[in-house]
Structures are given as C-alpha cells and as structure tokens.
Amino acid sequence: MATASMPAQPLRPLVLADLVPAVRARNVVLVALGVLLTAALAQVSVPVPGSPVPITGQTLAVVLTAAALGPVRGVAVQVAYMACALVGLPFYSEASGGVDVVFGATGGYVVGFIPAAVLIGMAARHGADRNPLMAVPLFIAGQAVIFAVGVPWLAVSADMSASQALDAGFYPFILGGLVKAGVAAAVLGTAWKATRQA
C-alpha cells in the first residue's frame, strides 16, 4: 500500500535578514563594498604639479570591481559612488564631495568610470580577466575609456586647449595606468587560481 509523502515544510527564518532574498542581499552588499573600495582607494592621492587632477587609486578600484562584479553591478558601484559624493559624503580624493566636486574639473573622469565598468564587466563575463595576457590589455582599454571622457571634460571645465588638457590630465597618468592594469591582473588572476584550487 502506497503512502502519501508529506510535503516538506519551509524553513522558518532565523532572523529578519533571512526574509531578504539571498540574491538581492548579496548584490546590495557587493555593490556597497565596491563603493567603499572605490572611496578608500580615492584617498590614495598624489598631486600632479600644474594639474587639478591628482593620481589616485580610483581607477584601480573601477577595474577590480567591474571585473569581479560584472557589468551591471560594476556600473551600480560607480553610479552609487557618484551619488554618495553628490550628497556630500567625502568619497572623492582628499575626502571631498558635493555637487561642485562631482561636476568640477575632474568630474569627467568619474563619469568615465561608468562606460569603463561596462566594457571591463562585459569582457570579464567572457573570461578576459582570468588570463593576464588578456586582462592587462583589457584593463588598459578600460582606463583609456575613462581618459576619453575625462580629458575633454577637463579641457571644457578648466578652459584648457586640447594639448593643455592632455599635458595636465593624460600624460602624467600613463605609467600609473599601466601599473594599475598589471596589479589588477595579478590580483584577479590570483583570485581565480585560488577558486580553482579550493
């Protein structure tokens, strides 16, 4: 004689946080951590003589978060980062924030973080961040996108000629961009290797 099996009872949540679907909670936490990483690396700031644009760790954070989180969450990190600065949180270099800072001479670089996150995140979805031979050129290209937005913005907002904007907002950052691409490739490559060995 066959017996009907009892349907499994759903597990009751242990705490309020258990009521939040795991995927949404995870994404919110990952995006928040990405924002905090970008804000923290923005404080690694070295002034460039004659330029309103400092050398910072922000672009390293953009590369790392976009590659690690993918295009949607990577873009969400950068949009949230800008929003935090717009409301006055001291998330930009030298603990600055506010509307004047966000839309000032360096604002174009931060706007450029968004298309850079799309490019890097999309390529990372296809595995381009796992091999340093592919990752380094990708991360250089991502930073080039940032400069493609930031340098013209700098020229317009600071009333500079194209050559002045390149001198103040691009040339001094080439070496640092190459180093950041190498560092990001090493970090992500190591992370992927660790997951394969786990």
Short mmCIF file of C-alpha atoms in Angstrom, two decimals:
data_model
loop_
_atom_site.label_atom_id
_atom_site.label_comp_id
_atom_site.label_asym_id
_atom_site.label_seq_id
_atom_site.Cartn_x
_atom_site.Cartn_y
_atom_site.Cartn_z
CA MET A 1 0.00 0.00 0.00
CA ALA A 2 1.46 3.33 -1.11
CA THR A 3 1.62 6.12 1.42
CA ALA A 4 1.46 9.77 0.51
CA SER A 5 4.63 11.64 1.37
CA MET A 6 4.25 14.74 3.47
CA PRO A 7 5.29 17.98 1.74
CA ALA A 8 8.45 19.46 3.15
CA GLN A 9 7.79 22.33 5.49
CA PRO A 10 9.59 25.53 4.52
CA LEU A 11 12.35 26.56 6.90
CA ARG A 12 11.37 29.42 9.14
CA PRO A 13 13.63 32.44 9.01
CA LEU A 14 16.04 32.62 11.92
CA VAL A 15 16.41 36.39 11.88
CA LEU A 16 14.89 39.31 9.97
CA ALA A 17 17.71 39.19 7.44
CA ASP A 18 16.52 35.72 6.43
CA LEU A 19 13.40 37.37 4.97
CA VAL A 20 15.55 39.16 2.38
CA PRO A 21 16.10 37.06 -0.73
CA ALA A 22 19.70 35.93 -0.79
CA VAL A 23 20.46 37.21 -4.30
CA ARG A 24 19.29 40.75 -3.60
CA ALA A 25 21.06 40.91 -0.26
CA ARG A 26 24.25 39.62 -1.84
CA ASN A 27 24.14 42.16 -4.65
CA VAL A 28 23.49 45.07 -2.31
CA VAL A 29 26.41 44.04 -0.10
CA LEU A 30 28.74 43.57 -3.08
CA VAL A 31 27.83 46.96 -4.55
CA ALA A 32 28.25 48.65 -1.15
CA LEU A 33 31.67 47.04 -0.73
CA GLY A 34 32.61 48.20 -4.22
CA VAL A 35 31.62 51.77 -3.36
CA LEU A 36 33.66 51.66 -0.16
CA LEU A 37 36.68 50.22 -2.01
CA THR A 38 36.48 53.00 -4.59
CA ALA A 39 36.16 55.62 -1.86
CA ALA A 40 39.08 54.13 0.08
CA LEU A 41 41.38 53.98 -2.95
CA ALA A 42 40.40 57.56 -3.84
CA GLN A 43 42.18 58.61 -0.67
CA VAL A 44 45.43 57.25 -2.12
CA SER A 45 46.07 60.57 -3.82
CA VAL A 46 49.23 62.17 -5.17
CA PRO A 47 49.03 65.74 -6.51
CA VAL A 48 50.34 66.38 -10.02
CA PRO A 49 52.14 69.76 -10.28
CA GLY A 50 50.24 72.14 -12.54
CA SER A 51 47.20 69.87 -12.80
CA PRO A 52 43.86 69.84 -10.97
CA VAL A 53 43.78 66.07 -11.46
CA PRO A 54 45.60 64.00 -8.82
CA ILE A 55 46.91 60.49 -9.28
CA THR A 56 44.57 58.26 -7.26
CA GLY A 57 43.72 54.62 -6.76
CA GLN A 58 40.16 55.13 -8.05
CA THR A 59 40.81 53.64 -11.47
CA LEU A 60 42.27 50.52 -9.85
CA ALA A 61 39.03 50.17 -7.90
CA VAL A 62 36.97 50.62 -11.09
CA VAL A 63 38.93 47.86 -12.82
CA LEU A 64 38.73 45.47 -9.87
CA THR A 65 35.04 45.99 -9.13
CA ALA A 66 33.93 45.85 -12.76
CA ALA A 67 35.89 42.66 -13.43
CA ALA A 68 34.88 40.98 -10.18
CA LEU A 69 31.21 42.01 -10.19
CA GLY A 70 30.35 42.14 -13.89
CA PRO A 71 28.83 44.97 -15.91
CA VAL A 72 25.53 45.53 -14.08
CA ARG A 73 26.90 45.51 -10.53
CA GLY A 74 30.08 47.25 -11.71
CA VAL A 75 28.03 50.12 -13.13
CA ALA A 76 25.87 50.14 -9.99
CA VAL A 77 29.02 50.62 -7.91
CA GLN A 78 30.09 53.67 -9.90
CA VAL A 79 26.61 55.23 -10.04
CA ALA A 80 26.24 54.75 -6.28
CA TYR A 81 29.75 56.15 -5.77
CA MET A 82 28.80 59.32 -7.66
CA ALA A 83 25.50 59.57 -5.78
CA CYS A 84 27.30 59.31 -2.43
CA ALA A 85 29.61 62.17 -3.41
CA LEU A 86 26.69 64.24 -4.74
CA VAL A 87 25.01 64.16 -1.33
CA GLY A 88 28.25 65.34 0.26
CA LEU A 89 29.90 62.18 1.53
CA PRO A 90 33.70 62.61 1.49
CA PHE A 91 34.28 59.79 -1.01
CA TYR A 92 36.43 61.58 -3.59
CA SER A 93 40.14 62.27 -3.30
CA GLU A 94 41.27 64.20 -0.23
CA ALA A 95 37.94 63.29 1.44
CA SER A 96 36.00 65.67 -0.80
CA GLY A 97 32.42 65.50 -2.01
CA GLY A 98 29.50 67.66 -3.05
CA VAL A 99 27.97 68.87 -6.30
CA ASP A 100 30.85 71.26 -7.08
CA VAL A 101 33.37 68.45 -6.80
CA VAL A 102 31.34 65.91 -8.77
CA PHE A 103 30.79 68.34 -11.66
CA GLY A 104 34.15 70.09 -11.36
CA ALA A 105 37.27 69.76 -13.49
CA THR A 106 37.82 66.11 -12.56
CA GLY A 107 34.17 65.09 -12.84
CA GLY A 108 34.56 63.68 -16.33
CA TYR A 109 36.92 61.00 -15.11
CA VAL A 110 34.32 59.72 -12.65
CA VAL A 111 31.62 59.83 -15.35
CA GLY A 112 34.04 57.78 -17.46
CA PHE A 113 34.06 55.11 -14.74
CA ILE A 114 30.60 54.05 -15.92
CA PRO A 115 31.38 53.10 -19.56
CA ALA A 116 34.70 51.64 -18.37
CA ALA A 117 32.79 49.39 -15.95
CA VAL A 118 30.53 48.25 -18.81
CA LEU A 119 33.49 47.40 -21.05
CA ILE A 120 35.50 45.60 -18.38
CA GLY A 121 32.50 43.85 -16.87
CA MET A 122 31.26 42.56 -20.24
CA ALA A 123 34.72 41.26 -21.15
CA ALA A 124 35.13 39.67 -17.73
CA ARG A 125 31.86 37.80 -18.29
CA HIS A 126 33.64 36.11 -21.18
CA GLY A 127 36.68 35.22 -19.08
CA ALA A 128 39.01 38.04 -20.17
CA ASP A 129 40.02 38.78 -16.57
CA ARG A 130 41.33 35.28 -15.87
CA ASN A 131 44.43 35.33 -18.05
CA PRO A 132 46.92 38.18 -17.55
CA LEU A 133 47.71 38.24 -21.27
CA MET A 134 44.10 39.20 -21.92
CA ALA A 135 43.44 41.05 -18.67
CA VAL A 136 46.21 43.65 -18.91
CA PRO A 137 45.15 44.96 -22.35
CA LEU A 138 41.52 44.93 -21.23
CA PHE A 139 42.31 46.93 -18.10
CA ILE A 140 44.39 49.40 -20.12
CA ALA A 141 41.48 49.81 -22.54
CA GLY A 142 39.09 50.37 -19.64
CA GLN A 143 41.28 53.14 -18.28
CA ALA A 144 41.57 54.63 -21.79
CA VAL A 145 37.78 54.95 -21.79
CA ILE A 146 37.99 56.91 -18.54
CA PHE A 147 40.52 59.31 -20.06
CA ALA A 148 38.47 59.61 -23.27
CA VAL A 149 35.68 61.13 -21.16
CA GLY A 150 37.81 62.86 -18.53
CA VAL A 151 40.28 64.78 -20.71
CA PRO A 152 37.71 66.61 -22.90
CA TRP A 153 35.66 67.37 -19.76
CA LEU A 154 38.80 68.82 -18.15
CA ALA A 155 39.50 70.95 -21.23
CA VAL A 156 36.00 72.43 -21.23
CA SER A 157 35.59 72.90 -17.47
CA ALA A 158 39.08 74.33 -16.90
CA ASP A 159 39.13 76.33 -20.17
CA MET A 160 42.20 74.49 -21.49
CA SER A 161 43.30 73.76 -25.02
CA ALA A 162 43.42 70.12 -26.12
CA SER A 163 47.19 70.00 -25.67
CA GLN A 164 46.99 71.61 -22.24
CA ALA A 165 44.34 69.10 -21.16
CA LEU A 166 46.48 66.20 -22.38
CA ASP A 167 49.51 67.60 -20.52
CA ALA A 168 47.51 68.09 -17.31
CA GLY A 169 45.08 65.19 -17.47
CA PHE A 170 46.54 62.33 -19.51
CA TYR A 171 50.31 62.13 -19.97
CA PRO A 172 51.22 62.13 -16.25
CA PHE A 173 48.89 59.14 -15.70
CA ILE A 174 50.09 56.74 -18.39
CA LEU A 175 52.71 54.94 -16.30
CA GLY A 176 50.38 54.65 -13.31
CA GLY A 177 47.64 53.25 -15.54
CA LEU A 178 49.96 50.55 -16.82
CA VAL A 179 50.99 49.66 -13.26
CA LYS A 180 47.35 49.53 -12.12
CA ALA A 181 46.46 47.25 -15.04
CA GLY A 182 49.26 44.89 -14.02
CA VAL A 183 48.27 44.96 -10.35
CA ALA A 184 44.60 44.29 -11.16
CA ALA A 185 45.52 41.42 -13.49
CA ALA A 186 47.70 39.87 -10.79
CA VAL A 187 45.01 40.24 -8.09
CA LEU A 188 42.22 38.81 -10.22
CA GLY A 189 44.41 36.06 -11.67
CA THR A 190 45.39 35.01 -8.15
CA ALA A 191 41.76 35.06 -7.04
CA TRP A 192 40.69 32.87 -9.95
CA LYS A 193 43.53 30.45 -9.28
CA ALA A 194 42.51 30.23 -5.61
CA THR A 195 38.93 29.38 -6.55
CA ARG A 196 40.09 26.60 -8.83
CA GLN A 197 42.23 25.12 -6.06
CA ALA A 198 39.51 25.35 -3.42
#
